[in-house]
Short mmCIF file of C-alpha atoms and ligand atoms in Angstrom, two decimals:
data_model
loop_
_atom_site.label_atom_id
_atom_site.label_comp_id
_atom_site.label_asym_id
_atom_site.label_seq_id
_atom_site.Cartn_x
_atom_site.Cartn_y
_atom_site.Cartn_z
CA UNK A 16 115.66 61.94 24.63
CA UNK A 17 114.63 63.58 27.95
CA UNK A 18 115.83 66.93 28.90
CA UNK A 19 114.87 69.59 31.16
CA UNK A 20 113.66 72.46 28.82
CA UNK A 21 112.84 75.82 30.45
CA UNK A 22 113.14 77.77 27.34
CA UNK A 23 110.66 80.87 27.71
CA UNK A 24 110.29 80.38 31.50
CA UNK A 25 110.77 83.51 33.66
CA UNK A 26 111.93 83.15 37.19
CA UNK A 27 113.09 85.42 40.09
CA UNK A 28 116.13 84.26 42.16
CA UNK A 29 116.55 85.95 45.34
CA UNK A 30 119.61 85.26 47.66
CA UNK A 31 122.75 85.32 45.39
CA UNK A 32 125.76 86.77 47.67
CA UNK A 33 128.58 85.45 45.74
CA UNK A 34 129.72 82.47 43.59
CA UNK A 35 129.51 79.94 46.41
CA UNK A 36 125.70 80.86 47.14
CA UNK A 37 123.12 78.02 46.63
CA UNK A 38 121.04 80.49 44.84
CA UNK A 39 123.65 81.02 42.29
CA UNK A 40 124.17 77.07 41.94
CA UNK A 41 120.29 76.87 41.09
CA UNK A 42 120.42 79.98 38.92
CA UNK A 43 123.25 78.34 36.69
CA UNK A 44 121.28 75.20 36.24
CA UNK A 45 117.93 76.99 35.47
CA UNK A 46 119.62 79.32 33.05
CA UNK A 47 121.31 76.53 31.42
CA UNK A 48 117.88 75.01 30.79
CA UNK A 49 116.86 78.00 28.79
CA UNK A 50 115.03 80.12 31.48
CA UNK A 51 115.25 83.89 31.80
CA UNK A 52 116.33 85.07 35.28
CA UNK A 53 115.70 88.12 37.42
CA UNK A 54 118.30 88.34 39.91
CA UNK A 55 118.38 90.61 43.23
CA UNK A 56 121.37 91.71 45.19
CA UNK A 57 121.21 92.94 48.84
CA UNK A 58 122.59 96.31 48.55
CA UNK A 59 125.29 98.37 47.27
CA UNK A 60 128.07 96.54 49.24
CA UNK A 61 126.87 93.12 47.76
CA UNK A 62 126.45 94.53 44.27
CA UNK A 63 129.86 94.15 42.97
CA UNK A 64 130.02 90.32 43.91
CA UNK A 65 126.69 89.55 42.34
CA UNK A 66 126.63 91.79 39.19
CA UNK A 67 129.29 89.66 37.31
CA UNK A 68 127.33 86.63 38.03
CA UNK A 69 123.90 88.43 36.92
CA UNK A 70 125.93 89.20 33.69
CA UNK A 71 127.02 85.70 33.00
CA UNK A 72 123.47 84.67 33.59
CA UNK A 73 122.44 87.16 30.94
CA UNK A 74 119.81 88.38 33.51
CA UNK A 75 117.65 90.94 31.89
CA UNK A 76 116.45 92.20 35.46
CA UNK A 77 118.93 92.97 37.96
CA UNK A 78 117.71 95.01 40.90
CA UNK A 79 118.61 95.68 44.55
CA UNK A 80 116.23 93.83 47.31
CA UNK A 81 116.42 93.97 50.93
CA UNK A 82 113.28 92.42 52.28
CA UNK A 83 113.67 94.48 55.29
CA UNK A 84 113.67 97.78 53.24
CA UNK A 85 109.82 98.91 52.42
CA UNK A 86 109.20 98.93 48.98
CA UNK A 87 112.36 97.24 47.60
CA UNK A 88 110.58 93.72 47.05
CA UNK A 89 107.60 95.48 45.52
CA UNK A 90 109.81 97.16 43.11
CA UNK A 91 111.35 93.98 41.97
CA UNK A 92 107.76 92.51 41.21
CA UNK A 93 106.87 95.89 39.54
CA UNK A 94 109.85 95.45 37.24
CA UNK A 95 108.85 91.80 36.52
CA UNK A 96 105.20 92.75 35.77
CA UNK A 97 106.40 95.55 33.64
CA UNK A 98 109.10 93.52 31.47
CA UNK A 99 107.45 90.04 31.46
CA UNK A 100 104.13 90.40 32.61
CA UNK A 101 104.20 86.95 34.16
CA UNK A 102 106.35 84.89 36.37
CA UNK A 103 106.87 81.08 35.93
CA UNK A 104 109.06 80.29 39.06
CA UNK A 105 110.63 81.86 42.27
CA UNK A 106 113.70 80.65 44.05
CA UNK A 107 113.87 82.20 47.82
CA UNK A 108 117.30 81.69 49.49
CA UNK A 109 117.27 84.36 52.08
CA UNK A 110 118.11 84.09 55.69
CA UNK A 111 119.34 86.30 58.34
CA UNK A 112 119.53 86.56 62.21
CA UNK A 113 121.45 89.14 64.21
CA UNK A 114 124.77 87.71 65.44
CA UNK A 115 124.23 87.92 69.02
CA UNK A 116 121.09 85.96 68.68
CA UNK A 117 122.26 83.49 66.10
CA UNK A 118 125.35 82.60 68.18
CA UNK A 119 123.58 82.61 71.67
CA UNK A 120 121.10 80.19 73.21
CA UNK A 121 117.49 80.20 72.00
CA UNK A 122 116.57 80.84 75.79
CA UNK A 123 118.37 84.01 75.59
CA UNK A 124 117.29 85.24 72.18
CA UNK A 125 115.84 88.88 72.11
CA UNK A 126 112.28 89.58 70.98
CA UNK A 127 113.84 92.01 68.29
CA UNK A 128 116.44 89.54 67.13
CA UNK A 129 113.63 86.77 66.71
CA UNK A 130 111.13 88.97 64.82
CA UNK A 131 114.27 90.44 62.56
CA UNK A 132 114.88 86.52 61.86
CA UNK A 133 111.52 85.49 61.06
CA UNK A 134 110.60 88.70 58.90
CA UNK A 135 113.81 88.24 56.54
CA UNK A 136 113.89 84.37 56.61
CA UNK A 137 110.33 83.35 56.76
CA UNK A 138 107.77 86.15 56.13
CA UNK A 139 109.70 87.29 52.86
CA UNK A 140 108.86 83.88 51.38
CA UNK A 141 105.13 84.79 52.25
CA UNK A 142 105.38 88.05 50.87
CA UNK A 143 107.00 86.86 47.78
CA UNK A 144 104.26 84.29 47.06
CA UNK A 145 101.43 87.17 47.73
CA UNK A 146 103.44 89.16 45.00
CA UNK A 147 103.98 86.38 42.48
CA UNK A 148 100.47 84.98 42.77
CA UNK A 149 98.80 87.30 40.21
CA UNK A 150 101.89 86.90 37.82
CA UNK A 151 101.68 83.16 38.00
CA UNK A 152 98.29 82.81 36.24
CA UNK A 153 99.52 79.80 34.25
CA UNK A 154 100.70 77.83 37.49
CA UNK A 155 104.18 78.38 38.88
CA UNK A 156 106.79 76.67 40.97
CA UNK A 157 108.29 78.29 44.20
CA UNK A 158 111.25 76.87 46.10
CA UNK A 159 112.73 77.95 49.41
CA UNK A 160 115.78 76.49 51.34
CA UNK A 161 115.49 75.05 54.62
CA UNK A 162 117.89 72.94 57.04
CA UNK A 163 117.46 69.84 59.15
CA UNK A 164 117.87 71.87 62.28
CA UNK A 165 114.02 72.91 61.78
CA UNK A 166 113.27 69.41 62.99
CA UNK A 167 116.10 68.12 65.00
CA UNK A 168 118.26 69.97 67.50
CA UNK A 169 121.47 70.67 65.77
CA UNK A 170 124.22 72.30 67.97
CA UNK A 171 124.84 76.09 67.41
CA UNK A 172 121.87 76.32 65.10
CA UNK A 173 119.89 78.25 67.69
CA UNK A 174 117.18 80.76 66.77
CA UNK A 175 117.27 79.50 62.99
CA UNK A 176 115.86 76.10 64.29
CA UNK A 177 112.32 77.53 64.99
CA UNK A 178 112.68 80.00 62.22
CA UNK A 179 113.18 77.07 59.63
CA UNK A 180 110.42 75.15 61.28
CA UNK A 181 108.09 78.20 60.70
CA UNK A 182 109.52 78.36 57.11
CA UNK A 183 108.77 74.73 56.49
CA UNK A 184 105.26 74.90 58.00
CA UNK A 185 104.79 78.04 55.65
CA UNK A 186 105.58 76.08 52.70
CA UNK A 187 102.59 73.69 53.56
CA UNK A 188 100.21 76.19 54.14
CA UNK A 189 101.10 78.23 51.08
CA UNK A 190 101.04 74.87 48.97
CA UNK A 191 97.63 74.39 50.27
CA UNK A 192 96.34 77.79 49.51
CA UNK A 193 98.01 78.14 46.05
CA UNK A 194 97.52 74.61 44.78
CA UNK A 195 94.20 75.80 43.04
CA UNK A 196 96.04 78.15 40.94
CA UNK A 197 98.63 75.10 40.08
CA UNK A 198 101.38 77.09 41.93
CA UNK A 199 103.54 74.58 43.71
CA UNK A 200 105.53 75.63 46.83
CA UNK A 201 108.36 73.22 48.04
CA UNK A 202 111.52 73.39 50.50
CA UNK A 203 114.79 71.84 49.59
CA UNK A 204 116.50 70.86 52.95
CA UNK A 205 120.14 71.32 51.99
CA UNK A 206 122.97 69.67 53.72
CA UNK A 207 125.55 71.97 55.24
CA UNK A 208 127.64 73.80 52.72
CA UNK A 209 130.44 76.37 53.52
CA UNK A 210 128.69 79.89 52.39
CA UNK A 211 128.75 83.26 53.56
CA UNK A 212 125.56 82.81 55.56
CA UNK A 213 126.77 79.61 57.16
CA UNK A 214 129.92 81.25 58.27
CA UNK A 215 127.77 83.12 60.92
CA UNK A 216 127.06 79.85 62.58
CA UNK A 217 129.48 79.06 65.33
CA UNK A 218 131.54 75.77 64.89
CA UNK A 219 130.27 75.45 61.32
CA UNK A 220 133.63 73.59 60.38
CA UNK A 221 132.82 70.76 63.14
CA UNK A 222 129.28 70.54 61.72
CA UNK A 223 130.75 70.05 58.24
CA UNK A 224 133.06 67.21 59.59
CA UNK A 225 130.10 65.50 61.40
CA UNK A 226 127.77 65.93 58.55
CA UNK A 227 130.04 64.14 56.00
CA UNK A 228 130.54 61.37 58.58
CA UNK A 229 127.00 60.75 59.40
CA UNK A 230 125.79 61.02 55.73
CA UNK A 231 124.93 57.59 54.10
CA UNK A 232 126.79 58.73 51.06
CA UNK A 233 129.81 59.69 53.14
CA UNK A 234 130.35 63.08 51.70
CA UNK A 235 129.03 66.59 51.93
CA UNK A 236 126.65 68.16 49.24
CA UNK A 237 127.99 70.37 46.52
CA UNK A 238 125.91 73.54 45.82
CA UNK A 239 125.11 71.90 42.42
CA UNK A 240 123.31 69.12 44.23
CA UNK A 241 120.70 71.60 45.27
CA UNK A 242 120.88 73.32 41.54
CA UNK A 243 120.13 70.06 40.11
CA UNK A 244 117.22 69.28 42.34
CA UNK A 245 115.92 72.96 41.87
CA UNK A 246 115.84 72.36 38.18
CA UNK A 247 114.13 69.17 38.35
CA UNK A 248 111.45 70.57 40.69
CA UNK A 249 110.96 73.71 38.67
CA UNK A 250 110.37 71.81 35.50
CA UNK A 251 107.76 69.32 34.39
CA UNK A 252 109.38 66.48 36.28
CA UNK A 253 108.23 68.17 39.52
CA UNK A 254 104.47 68.91 38.36
CA UNK A 255 103.28 66.56 40.88
CA UNK A 256 105.20 67.64 43.95
CA UNK A 257 103.98 70.47 46.25
CA UNK A 258 104.10 71.15 49.92
CA UNK A 259 107.15 69.04 50.37
CA UNK A 260 110.53 69.25 52.14
CA UNK A 261 112.88 67.44 49.87
CA UNK A 262 116.28 66.63 51.28
CA UNK A 263 119.33 67.16 49.39
CA UNK A 264 121.74 66.28 52.22
CA UNK A 265 123.55 63.14 51.12
CA UNK A 266 120.83 61.22 53.23
CA UNK A 267 122.22 62.56 56.49
CA UNK A 268 118.41 63.25 57.74
CA UNK A 269 117.72 59.47 58.00
CA UNK A 270 120.64 58.50 60.26
CA UNK A 271 119.41 58.01 64.03
CA UNK A 272 121.78 56.34 66.68
CA UNK A 273 124.89 54.94 64.80
CA UNK A 274 127.71 53.32 66.72
CA UNK A 275 131.13 53.74 65.13
P1 LIG B 8 124.39 83.04 51.02
O1 LIG B 8 125.11 83.81 52.16
O2 LIG B 8 125.18 82.82 50.04
O3 LIG B 8 122.93 83.36 50.88
C1 LIG B 8 122.07 84.16 51.76
C2 LIG B 8 121.43 85.24 51.09
O4 LIG B 8 120.55 85.63 52.01
C3 LIG B 8 122.18 86.35 50.57
O5 LIG B 8 122.46 86.39 49.34
C4 LIG B 8 121.90 87.46 51.50
O6 LIG B 8 122.18 88.72 50.65
C5 LIG B 8 120.32 87.33 51.52
N1 LIG B 8 119.86 87.94 52.58
C6 LIG B 8 120.16 88.23 53.84
N2 LIG B 8 119.53 89.15 54.38
C7 LIG B 8 118.53 89.58 53.57
C8 LIG B 8 117.66 90.73 53.32
N3 LIG B 8 117.34 91.52 54.46
N4 LIG B 8 117.10 90.80 52.11
C9 LIG B 8 117.32 90.26 50.98
N5 LIG B 8 118.27 89.27 51.09
C10 LIG B 8 118.79 88.87 52.32
O7 LIG B 8 124.19 81.56 51.95
P2 LIG B 8 123.44 80.26 51.50
O8 LIG B 8 124.00 79.14 52.36
O9 LIG B 8 123.35 80.02 49.89
O10 LIG B 8 121.92 80.71 51.95
C11 LIG B 8 121.14 80.63 51.09
C12 LIG B 8 119.79 79.88 52.00
O11 LIG B 8 120.05 78.43 52.18
C13 LIG B 8 119.39 80.17 53.42
O12 LIG B 8 118.09 80.31 53.48
C14 LIG B 8 119.97 79.27 54.08
O13 LIG B 8 119.44 79.25 55.37
C15 LIG B 8 119.80 78.05 53.49
N6 LIG B 8 120.56 77.04 53.79
C16 LIG B 8 122.05 77.03 53.70
C17 LIG B 8 122.84 75.86 54.21
C18 LIG B 8 124.29 75.80 54.10
O14 LIG B 8 124.81 74.92 54.82
N7 LIG B 8 124.87 76.89 53.63
C19 LIG B 8 122.14 74.53 54.38
C20 LIG B 8 120.69 74.68 54.41
C21 LIG B 8 120.01 75.87 54.06
#
């Protein structure tokens, strides 16, 4: 019988805010396949929401990580090196843009807001790959999360559109550079899901309604749709896939002009 078996594999999950987080759905699937997980939380305010989830996941490494605070990401990798000596996979589910820039037109986006959004939502993936590379000496798998607004204009997605476009391009360059070490880098382009991060996007409920109507499967995705794809990609079943943007969006991205 075919099963996903990640027993003995070690992975870092960055981006759990609460039980609705896409990263939590991925973490649950990866843990139930046997992987040991290092879990990070943003700061003291986030810790009480993430700590019980990390406990349920039996995470042996649980550390703060605000990628905008110098030294915190390095400390996470120091702990992984000290405790495990290696890393097999990395799940990056981090995004942020200041509210004024996120909810305003791209035309009016500040330089500071653009830089901060890029640093936290895109360059953090690059830094994680840089720190993971020496620990993935037997190969590895990296996944980040993107959205359709990277490639087509989605009302109210604003500055996150170009930021996710940069993220998807980074995935291809990282996959190219790290492929020789058997490190695979992919993005999952997830459909709209009501999470904490999504609540910062104006008119998000309308986006949910339209997404469900537009999708060939006539439904929204569940966080676990992302969780299951993450499990497949992290396992041997994804061994031939790198540099890819995989859509887990109930098919929404294929639709062009549809007359109703
Ligand atoms: P979420 O709010 O649960 O997760 C976002 C995470 O980003 C939080 O854990 C937060 O702590 C973290 N974060 C923000 N700033 C950070 C920083 N400076 N340092 C470290 N971590 C930081 O929401 P989510 O929807 O699960 O988001 C996860 C990823 O999925 C994001 O990249 C998001 O863009 C992407 N995504 C979400 C949707 C959706 O509709 N929810 C769709 C496609 C892609």
